[in-house]
Coordinates of C-alpha atoms and ligand atoms in Angstrom, one line a residue:
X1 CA 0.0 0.0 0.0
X2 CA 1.8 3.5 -0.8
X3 CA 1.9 5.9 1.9
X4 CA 2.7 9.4 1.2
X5 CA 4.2 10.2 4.4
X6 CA 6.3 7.7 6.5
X7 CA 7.2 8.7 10.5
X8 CA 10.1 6.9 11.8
X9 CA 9.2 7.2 16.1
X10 CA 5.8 7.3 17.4
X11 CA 6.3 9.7 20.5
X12 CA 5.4 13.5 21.8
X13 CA 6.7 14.8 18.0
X14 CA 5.9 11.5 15.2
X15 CA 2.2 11.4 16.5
X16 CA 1.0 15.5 16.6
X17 CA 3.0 15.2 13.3
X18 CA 0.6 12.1 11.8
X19 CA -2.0 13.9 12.9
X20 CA -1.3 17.3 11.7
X21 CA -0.4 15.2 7.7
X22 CA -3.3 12.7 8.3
X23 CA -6.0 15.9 8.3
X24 CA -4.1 17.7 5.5
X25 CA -5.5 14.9 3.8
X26 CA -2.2 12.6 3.1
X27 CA -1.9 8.7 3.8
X28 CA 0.5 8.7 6.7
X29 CA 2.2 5.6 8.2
X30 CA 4.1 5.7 12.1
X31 CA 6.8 2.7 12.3
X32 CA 7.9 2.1 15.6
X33 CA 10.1 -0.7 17.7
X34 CA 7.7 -0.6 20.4
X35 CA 5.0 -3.7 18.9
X36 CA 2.5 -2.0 22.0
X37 CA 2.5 1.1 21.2
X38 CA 1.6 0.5 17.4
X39 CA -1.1 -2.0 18.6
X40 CA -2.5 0.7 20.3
X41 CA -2.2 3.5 17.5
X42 CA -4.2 0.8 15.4
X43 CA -6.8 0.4 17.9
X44 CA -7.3 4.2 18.0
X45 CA -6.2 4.2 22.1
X46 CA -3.8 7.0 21.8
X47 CA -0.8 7.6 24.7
X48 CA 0.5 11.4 23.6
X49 CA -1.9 13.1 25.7
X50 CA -1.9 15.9 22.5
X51 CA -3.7 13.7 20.5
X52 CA -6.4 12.2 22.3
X53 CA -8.1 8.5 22.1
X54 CA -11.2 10.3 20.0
X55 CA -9.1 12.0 16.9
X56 CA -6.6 8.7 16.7
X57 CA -9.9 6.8 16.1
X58 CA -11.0 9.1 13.8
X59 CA -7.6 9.5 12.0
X60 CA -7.8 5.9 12.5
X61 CA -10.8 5.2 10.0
X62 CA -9.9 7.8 8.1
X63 CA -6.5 5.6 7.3
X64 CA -3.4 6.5 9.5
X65 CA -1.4 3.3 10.1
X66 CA 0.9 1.9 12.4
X67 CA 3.6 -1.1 12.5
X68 CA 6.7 -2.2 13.2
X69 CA 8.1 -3.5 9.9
X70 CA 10.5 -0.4 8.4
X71 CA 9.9 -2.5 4.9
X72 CA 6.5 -1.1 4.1
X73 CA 9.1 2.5 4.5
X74 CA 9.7 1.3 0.5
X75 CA 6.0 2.7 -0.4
X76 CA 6.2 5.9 1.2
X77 CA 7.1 9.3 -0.8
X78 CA 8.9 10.7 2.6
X79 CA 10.2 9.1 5.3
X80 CA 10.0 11.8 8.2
X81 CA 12.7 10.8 11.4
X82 CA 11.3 11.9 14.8
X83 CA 13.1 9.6 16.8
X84 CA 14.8 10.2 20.6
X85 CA 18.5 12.1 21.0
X86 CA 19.3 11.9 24.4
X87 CA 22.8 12.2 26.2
X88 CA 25.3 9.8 27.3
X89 CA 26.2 8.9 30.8
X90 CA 28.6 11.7 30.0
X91 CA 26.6 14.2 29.2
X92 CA 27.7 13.6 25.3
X93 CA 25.8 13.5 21.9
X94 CA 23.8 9.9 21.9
X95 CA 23.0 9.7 18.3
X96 CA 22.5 5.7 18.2
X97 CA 18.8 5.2 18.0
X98 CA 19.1 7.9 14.6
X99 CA 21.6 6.6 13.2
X100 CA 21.3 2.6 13.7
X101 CA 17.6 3.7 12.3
X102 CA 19.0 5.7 9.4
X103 CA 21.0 2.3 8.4
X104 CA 17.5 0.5 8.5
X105 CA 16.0 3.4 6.4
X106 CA 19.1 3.5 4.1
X107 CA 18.5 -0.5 3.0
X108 CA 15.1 0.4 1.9
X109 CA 15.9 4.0 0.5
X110 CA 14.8 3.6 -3.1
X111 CA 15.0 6.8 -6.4
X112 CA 12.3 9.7 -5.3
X113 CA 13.0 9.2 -1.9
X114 CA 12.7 12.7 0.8
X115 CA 13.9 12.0 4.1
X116 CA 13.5 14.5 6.6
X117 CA 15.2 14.3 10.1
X118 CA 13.0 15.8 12.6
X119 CA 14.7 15.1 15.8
X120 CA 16.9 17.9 17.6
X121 CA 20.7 18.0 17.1
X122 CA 24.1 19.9 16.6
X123 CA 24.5 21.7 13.7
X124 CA 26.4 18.8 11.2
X125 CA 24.3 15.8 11.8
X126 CA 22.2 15.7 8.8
X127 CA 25.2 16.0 6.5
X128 CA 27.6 14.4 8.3
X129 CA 25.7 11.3 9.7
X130 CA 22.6 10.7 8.1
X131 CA 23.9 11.5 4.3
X132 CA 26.9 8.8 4.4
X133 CA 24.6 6.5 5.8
X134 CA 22.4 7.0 3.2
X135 CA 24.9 7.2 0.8
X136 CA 26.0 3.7 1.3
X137 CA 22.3 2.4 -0.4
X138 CA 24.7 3.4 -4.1
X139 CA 22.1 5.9 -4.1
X140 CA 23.3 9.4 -4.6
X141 CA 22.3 12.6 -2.8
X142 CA 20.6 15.6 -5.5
X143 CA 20.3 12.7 -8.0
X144 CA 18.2 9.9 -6.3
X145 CA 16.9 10.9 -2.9
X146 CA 16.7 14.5 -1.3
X147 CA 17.6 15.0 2.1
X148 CA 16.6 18.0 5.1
X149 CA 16.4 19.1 8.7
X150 CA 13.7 20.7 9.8
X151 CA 13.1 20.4 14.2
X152 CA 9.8 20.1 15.8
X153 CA 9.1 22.7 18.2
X154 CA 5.8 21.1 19.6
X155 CA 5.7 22.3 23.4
X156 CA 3.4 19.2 24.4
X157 CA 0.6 20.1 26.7
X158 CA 0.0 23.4 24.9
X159 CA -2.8 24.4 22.7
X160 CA -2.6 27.5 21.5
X161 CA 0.7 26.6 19.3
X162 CA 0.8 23.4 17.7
X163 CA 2.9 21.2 15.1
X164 CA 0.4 22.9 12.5
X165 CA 0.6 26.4 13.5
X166 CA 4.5 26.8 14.6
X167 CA 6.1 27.8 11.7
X168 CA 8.2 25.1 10.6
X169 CA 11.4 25.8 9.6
X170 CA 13.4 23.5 6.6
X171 CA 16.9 23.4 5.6
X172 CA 18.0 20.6 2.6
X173 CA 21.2 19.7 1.4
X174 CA 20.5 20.9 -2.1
X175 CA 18.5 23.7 -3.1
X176 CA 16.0 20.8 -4.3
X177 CA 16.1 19.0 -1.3
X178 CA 14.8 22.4 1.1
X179 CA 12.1 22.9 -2.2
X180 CA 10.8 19.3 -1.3
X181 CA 10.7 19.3 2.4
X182 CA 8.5 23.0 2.1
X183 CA 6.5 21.9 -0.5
X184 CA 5.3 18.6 1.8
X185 CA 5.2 20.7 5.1
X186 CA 3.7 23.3 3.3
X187 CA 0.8 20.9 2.7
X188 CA -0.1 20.6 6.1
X189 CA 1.2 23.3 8.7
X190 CA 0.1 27.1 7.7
X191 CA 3.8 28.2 7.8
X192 CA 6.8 26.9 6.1
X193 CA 10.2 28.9 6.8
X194 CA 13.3 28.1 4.5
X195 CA 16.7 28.3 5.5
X196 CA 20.2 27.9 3.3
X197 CA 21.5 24.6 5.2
X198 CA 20.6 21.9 7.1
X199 CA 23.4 23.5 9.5
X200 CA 20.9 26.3 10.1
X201 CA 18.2 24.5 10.5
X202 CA 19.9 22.4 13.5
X203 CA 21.3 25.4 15.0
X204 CA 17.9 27.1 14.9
X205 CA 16.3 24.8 17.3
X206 CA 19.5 24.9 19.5
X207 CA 19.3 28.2 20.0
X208 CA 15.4 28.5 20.8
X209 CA 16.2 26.0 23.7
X210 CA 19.9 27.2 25.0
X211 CA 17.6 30.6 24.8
X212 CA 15.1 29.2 27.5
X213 CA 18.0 27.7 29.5
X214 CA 20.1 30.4 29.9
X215 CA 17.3 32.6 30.5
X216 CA 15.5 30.4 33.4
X217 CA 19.0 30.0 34.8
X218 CA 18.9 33.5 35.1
X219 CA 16.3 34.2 37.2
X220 CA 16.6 31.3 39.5
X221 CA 19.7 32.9 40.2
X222 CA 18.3 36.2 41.0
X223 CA 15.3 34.5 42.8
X224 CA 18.2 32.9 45.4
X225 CA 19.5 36.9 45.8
X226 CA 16.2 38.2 46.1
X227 CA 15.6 35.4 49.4
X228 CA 18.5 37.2 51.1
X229 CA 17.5 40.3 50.0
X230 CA 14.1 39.9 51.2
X231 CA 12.2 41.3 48.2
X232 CA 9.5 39.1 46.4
X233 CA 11.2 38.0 43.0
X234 CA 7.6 36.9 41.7
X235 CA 6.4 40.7 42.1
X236 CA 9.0 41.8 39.8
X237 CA 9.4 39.5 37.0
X238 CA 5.5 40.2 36.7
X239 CA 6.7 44.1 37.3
X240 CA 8.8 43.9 34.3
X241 CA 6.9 42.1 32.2
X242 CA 4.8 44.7 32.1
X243 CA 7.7 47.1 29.5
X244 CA 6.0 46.1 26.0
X245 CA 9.1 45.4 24.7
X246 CA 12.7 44.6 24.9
X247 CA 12.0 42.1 28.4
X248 CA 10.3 38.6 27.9
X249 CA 9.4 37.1 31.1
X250 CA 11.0 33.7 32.2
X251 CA 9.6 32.0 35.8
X252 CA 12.1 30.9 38.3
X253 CA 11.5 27.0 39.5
X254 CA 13.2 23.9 40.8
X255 CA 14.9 22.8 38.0
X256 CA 14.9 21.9 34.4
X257 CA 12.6 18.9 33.4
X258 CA 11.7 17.7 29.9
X259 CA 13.1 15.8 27.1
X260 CA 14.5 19.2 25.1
X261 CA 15.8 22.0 28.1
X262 CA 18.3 20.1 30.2
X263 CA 20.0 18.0 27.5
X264 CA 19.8 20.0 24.2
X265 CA 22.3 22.3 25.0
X266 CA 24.8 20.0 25.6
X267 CA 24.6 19.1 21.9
X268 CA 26.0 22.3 21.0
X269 CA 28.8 22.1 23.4
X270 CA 29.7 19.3 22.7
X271 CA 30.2 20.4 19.5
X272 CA 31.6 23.1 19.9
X273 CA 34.7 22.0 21.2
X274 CA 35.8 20.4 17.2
X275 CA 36.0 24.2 16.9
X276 CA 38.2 25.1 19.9
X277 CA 35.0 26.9 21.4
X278 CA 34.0 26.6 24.8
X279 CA 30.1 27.4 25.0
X280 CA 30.2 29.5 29.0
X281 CA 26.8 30.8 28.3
X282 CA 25.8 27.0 28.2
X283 CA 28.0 25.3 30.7
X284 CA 27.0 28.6 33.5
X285 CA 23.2 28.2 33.0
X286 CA 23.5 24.4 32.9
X287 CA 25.2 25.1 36.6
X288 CA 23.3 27.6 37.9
X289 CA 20.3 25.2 36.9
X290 CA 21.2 21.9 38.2
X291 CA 21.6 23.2 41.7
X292 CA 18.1 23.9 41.8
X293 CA 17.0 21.1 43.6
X294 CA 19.7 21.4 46.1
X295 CA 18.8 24.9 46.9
X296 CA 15.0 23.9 47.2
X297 CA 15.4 20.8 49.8
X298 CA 17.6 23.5 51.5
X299 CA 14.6 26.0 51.4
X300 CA 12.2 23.2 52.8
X301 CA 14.3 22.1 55.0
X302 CA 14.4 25.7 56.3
X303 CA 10.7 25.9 56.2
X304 CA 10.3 23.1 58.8
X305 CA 13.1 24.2 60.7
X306 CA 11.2 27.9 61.4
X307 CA 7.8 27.2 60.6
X308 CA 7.7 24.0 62.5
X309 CA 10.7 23.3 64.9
X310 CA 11.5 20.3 63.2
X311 CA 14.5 19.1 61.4
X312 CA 13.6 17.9 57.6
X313 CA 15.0 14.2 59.3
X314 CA 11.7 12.1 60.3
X315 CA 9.3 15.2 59.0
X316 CA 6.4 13.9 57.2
X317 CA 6.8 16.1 53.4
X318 CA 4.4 16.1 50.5
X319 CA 5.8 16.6 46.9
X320 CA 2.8 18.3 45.5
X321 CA 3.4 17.9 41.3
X322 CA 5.9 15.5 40.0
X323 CA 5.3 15.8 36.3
X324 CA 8.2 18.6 34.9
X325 CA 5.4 20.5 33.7
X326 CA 2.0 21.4 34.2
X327 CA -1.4 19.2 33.1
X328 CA 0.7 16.8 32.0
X329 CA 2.2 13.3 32.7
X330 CA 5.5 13.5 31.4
X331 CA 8.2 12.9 33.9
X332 CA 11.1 12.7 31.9
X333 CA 13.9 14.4 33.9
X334 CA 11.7 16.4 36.0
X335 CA 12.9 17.9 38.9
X336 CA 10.5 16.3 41.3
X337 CA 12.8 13.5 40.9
X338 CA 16.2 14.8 42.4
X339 CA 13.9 17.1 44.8
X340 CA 12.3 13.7 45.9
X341 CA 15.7 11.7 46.1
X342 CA 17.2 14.6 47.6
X343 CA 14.9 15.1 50.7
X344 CA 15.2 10.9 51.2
X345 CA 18.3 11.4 51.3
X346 CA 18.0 14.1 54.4
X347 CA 15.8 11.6 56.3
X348 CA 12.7 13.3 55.3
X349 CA 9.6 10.6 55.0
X350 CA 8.0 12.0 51.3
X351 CA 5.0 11.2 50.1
X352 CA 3.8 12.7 46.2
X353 CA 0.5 13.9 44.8
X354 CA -0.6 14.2 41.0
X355 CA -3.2 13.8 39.5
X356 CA -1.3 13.0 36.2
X357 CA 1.2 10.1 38.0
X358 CA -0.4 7.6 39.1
X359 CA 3.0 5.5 40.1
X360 CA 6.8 6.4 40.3
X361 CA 8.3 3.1 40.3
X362 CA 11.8 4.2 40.7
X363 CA 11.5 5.7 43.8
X364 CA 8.9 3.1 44.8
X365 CA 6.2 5.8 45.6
X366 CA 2.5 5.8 44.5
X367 CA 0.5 9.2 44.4
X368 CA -1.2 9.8 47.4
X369 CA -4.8 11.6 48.2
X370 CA -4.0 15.4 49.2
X371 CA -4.6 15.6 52.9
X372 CA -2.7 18.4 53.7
X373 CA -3.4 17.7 57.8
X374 CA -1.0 14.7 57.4
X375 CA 2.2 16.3 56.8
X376 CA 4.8 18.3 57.7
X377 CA 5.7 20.3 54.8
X378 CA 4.0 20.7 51.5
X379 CA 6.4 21.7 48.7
X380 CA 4.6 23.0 45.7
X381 CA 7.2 21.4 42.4
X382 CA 4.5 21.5 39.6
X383 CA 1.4 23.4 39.3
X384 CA -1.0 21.6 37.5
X385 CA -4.7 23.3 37.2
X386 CA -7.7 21.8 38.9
X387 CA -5.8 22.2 42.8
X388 CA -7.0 25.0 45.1
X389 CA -3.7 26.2 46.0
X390 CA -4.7 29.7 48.0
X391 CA -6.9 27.4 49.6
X392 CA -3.7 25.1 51.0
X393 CA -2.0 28.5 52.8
X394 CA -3.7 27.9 56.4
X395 CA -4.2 24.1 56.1
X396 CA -1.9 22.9 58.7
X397 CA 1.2 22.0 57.3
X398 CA 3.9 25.1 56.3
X399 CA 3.9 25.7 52.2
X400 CA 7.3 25.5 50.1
X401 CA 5.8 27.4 47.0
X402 CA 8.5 26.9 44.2
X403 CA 5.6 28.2 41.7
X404 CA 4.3 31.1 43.0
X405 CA 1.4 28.9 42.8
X406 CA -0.2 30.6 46.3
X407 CA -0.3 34.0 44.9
X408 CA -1.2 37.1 46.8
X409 CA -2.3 35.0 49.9
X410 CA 0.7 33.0 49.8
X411 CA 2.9 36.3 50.1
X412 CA 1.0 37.3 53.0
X413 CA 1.1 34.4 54.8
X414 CA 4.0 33.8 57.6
X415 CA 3.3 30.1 56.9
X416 CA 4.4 29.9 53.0
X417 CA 7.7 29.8 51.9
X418 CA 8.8 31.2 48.0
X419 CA 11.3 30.2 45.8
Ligands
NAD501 N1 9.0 15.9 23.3 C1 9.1 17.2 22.9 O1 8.5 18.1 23.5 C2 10.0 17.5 21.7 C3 9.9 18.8 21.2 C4 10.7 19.1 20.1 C5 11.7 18.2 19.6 N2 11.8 17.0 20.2 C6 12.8 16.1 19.7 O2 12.2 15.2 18.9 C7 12.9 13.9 19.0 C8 11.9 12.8 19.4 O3 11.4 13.1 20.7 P1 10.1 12.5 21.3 O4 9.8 13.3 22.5 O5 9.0 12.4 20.3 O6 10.5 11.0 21.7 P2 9.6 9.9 22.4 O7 10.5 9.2 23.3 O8 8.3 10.4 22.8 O9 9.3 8.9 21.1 C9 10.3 8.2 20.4 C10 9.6 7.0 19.8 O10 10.6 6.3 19.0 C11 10.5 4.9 19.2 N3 11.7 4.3 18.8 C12 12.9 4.2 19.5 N4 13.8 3.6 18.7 C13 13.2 3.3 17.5 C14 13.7 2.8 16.3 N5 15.0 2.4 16.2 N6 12.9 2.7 15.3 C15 11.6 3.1 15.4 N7 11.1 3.7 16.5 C16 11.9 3.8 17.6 C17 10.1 4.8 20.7 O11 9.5 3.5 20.9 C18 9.1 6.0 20.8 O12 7.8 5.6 20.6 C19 14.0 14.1 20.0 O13 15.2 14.5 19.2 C20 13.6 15.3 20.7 O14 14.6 16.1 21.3 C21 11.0 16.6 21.3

């Protein structure tokens, strides 16, 4: 059966991008390792929280696939690559899963052949690692089979800007290739942005997020002066944000979470260093960031200690949010987790609620009902809607508010404690 467009990964990015092809009208295909997940994209039971169980079914009927065998990637005009790049151990590149992939792809690449790589990068993957691997079908760049980068920016969770609305930006080998990858994005998303290389495009992505990183890292650093300094940080980011122009406001918290913040960044410095470059904007932020958690068991720790005479050893402390962002489920490296490993490890006895984590089997912990009278210390890590959090201020135990989630009645209170 010919597909027009193939998507090698079926996470957070290769299912909003089915869906977002799949109602522009174009057969669409999502090949995955993972035999339950496609069983469950065929039975229209969808786990990207984006794309709900009722517009899978519906995209389902209407013809969107799923398998596991990369061999039906022969039928399909495009093959679209939206698969994971994490780090290493060592913080380095961990391109394996793209590239062992790519190798699959390049023993079915066949003349006509657009393949796009979607996941985020350094600036040199796309020529440097995807095109000799492709290369190595005897098939030649330009001549048989056009190649591009062009990153997803979905922010899952949000709705206002989505894979079809976020201008998407493409950068191709060739002229040709960047004319093939617009002309197919351009068929479903409303804006298609072109750029010379696929260097550019790569690089584009990397600096939206070492943007957000350095910029967070920032103002968590200012929120810790602004605790000694006794002025309410949250009152003057909103302060500032009020110039209509030239200041963008950024929140502080207790740490990077996410698949894209805490580990893109590395990709460039890592890079960076084939050039003789050391990337201090990068390393500083990633610092300044990463102590985040430390400085918030500190800050609940001090919360018990005046609020409650107690030490944080044998207090009773409720996590409250686990998931790195809010009204979602999506744990990867969240903060929660080193807050949660970090306060075990200073004898504190913590329990979590979230409404979106049921379990966190690695720290053996299940989420709990929220009965505020039953502990010690609540610390406030993620603010997910649907929680009356003013109303949590005189409950009984003393508020670690790393959100500003209390608001005006958490500043007044002697009882909550702000990042
Ligand atoms: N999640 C985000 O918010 C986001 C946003 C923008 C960009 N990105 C980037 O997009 C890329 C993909 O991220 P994601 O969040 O969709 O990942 P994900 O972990 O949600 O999904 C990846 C999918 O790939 C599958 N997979 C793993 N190895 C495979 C293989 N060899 N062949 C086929 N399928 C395989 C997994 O089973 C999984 O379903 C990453 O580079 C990421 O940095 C992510």
């Amino acid at each position: 059966m010919s597909t027009d467009v193939a998507i090698v990964g079926a996470g957070y990015v290769g299912v909003p991008l089915a869906q977002v092809f799949a109602e522009a009208g174009r057969s669409v295909l999502l090949v995955d390792v993972d035999a339950a997940r496609v069983e469950r994209l065929n039975h229209g039971d969808s786990y990207i929280e984006d794309v709900p169980s009722e517009t899978l079914k519906r995209l389902v009927d209407g013809g969107l696939r799923a398998t596991t065998d990369y061999d039906e990637l022969r039928d399909a005009d495009a093959i679209l690559i939206a698969l994971p790049t994490p780090l290493s151990k060592q913080r380095e590149p961990d391109l394996s899963i793209v590239n062992s992939a790519t190798e699959e792809i390049a023993k079915r690449l066949r003349k006509g052949h657009l393949v796009v790589l979607e996941s985020t990068t350094y600036p040199g993957t796309t020529r440097e690692e995807i095109l000799p691997r492709l290369e190595a079908s005897g098939l030649r760049i330009g001549e048989d089979f056009n190649l591009a980068f062009s990153p997803e920016r979905v922010d899952p969770g949000r709705l206002d800007w989505t894979t079809k609305n976020v201008p998407k930006v493409v950068g191709g080998i060739t002229d040709t290739c960047t004319e093939r990858a617009a002309e197919l994005y351009g068929s479903a998303v409303d804006t298609v942005h072109r750029v010379t290389s696929p260097e550019s495009a790569e690089l584009t992505k990397l600096l939206e997020n070492i943007f957000r990183s350095v910029n967070i890292a920032l103002v968590n650093e200012m929120a810790q002066l602004c605790e000694r300094m006794k002025i309410d940080f949250w009152e003057v980011v909103d302060a500032a944000a009020t110039k209509p122009f030239g200041f963008m406001s950024f929140k502080p918290g207790p740490g990077l979470g996410g698949h894209c913040i805490p580990i893109d960044p590395f990709y460039l410095t890592w890079k960076a260093r084939e050039f003789d470059f050391y990337t201090e904007f990068i390393e500083l932020a990633g610092k300044v960031n990463e102590n985040m958690p430390w400085h918030c068991r500190s800050l609940v720790s001090q919360a018990l200690n005046h609020g409650k005479q107690k030490s944080l050893k044998g207090s009773e402390v409720l996590v409250l949010g686990v998931a790195y962002k809010p009204n979602i489920g999506d744990m990867r490296e969240s903060p929660a987790l080193k807050l949660i490993e970090l306060l075990e490890a200073g004898g504190a006895n913590v329990s979590y609620h979230d409404p979106h984590v049921a379990e966190l089997p690695e720290h053996g912990l299940s989420s709990v009902p929220l009965e505020p009278a039953k502990f010690d210390a609540i610390a406030i890590v993620t603010d997910h809607a649907g929680i009356d959090y003013e109303d949590l201020v005189d409950s009984g135990p003393v508020i670690v508010d790393f959100r500003n989630a209390t608001g005006e009645r958490g500043r007044l209170s002697a009882n909550v404690w702000k990042l």
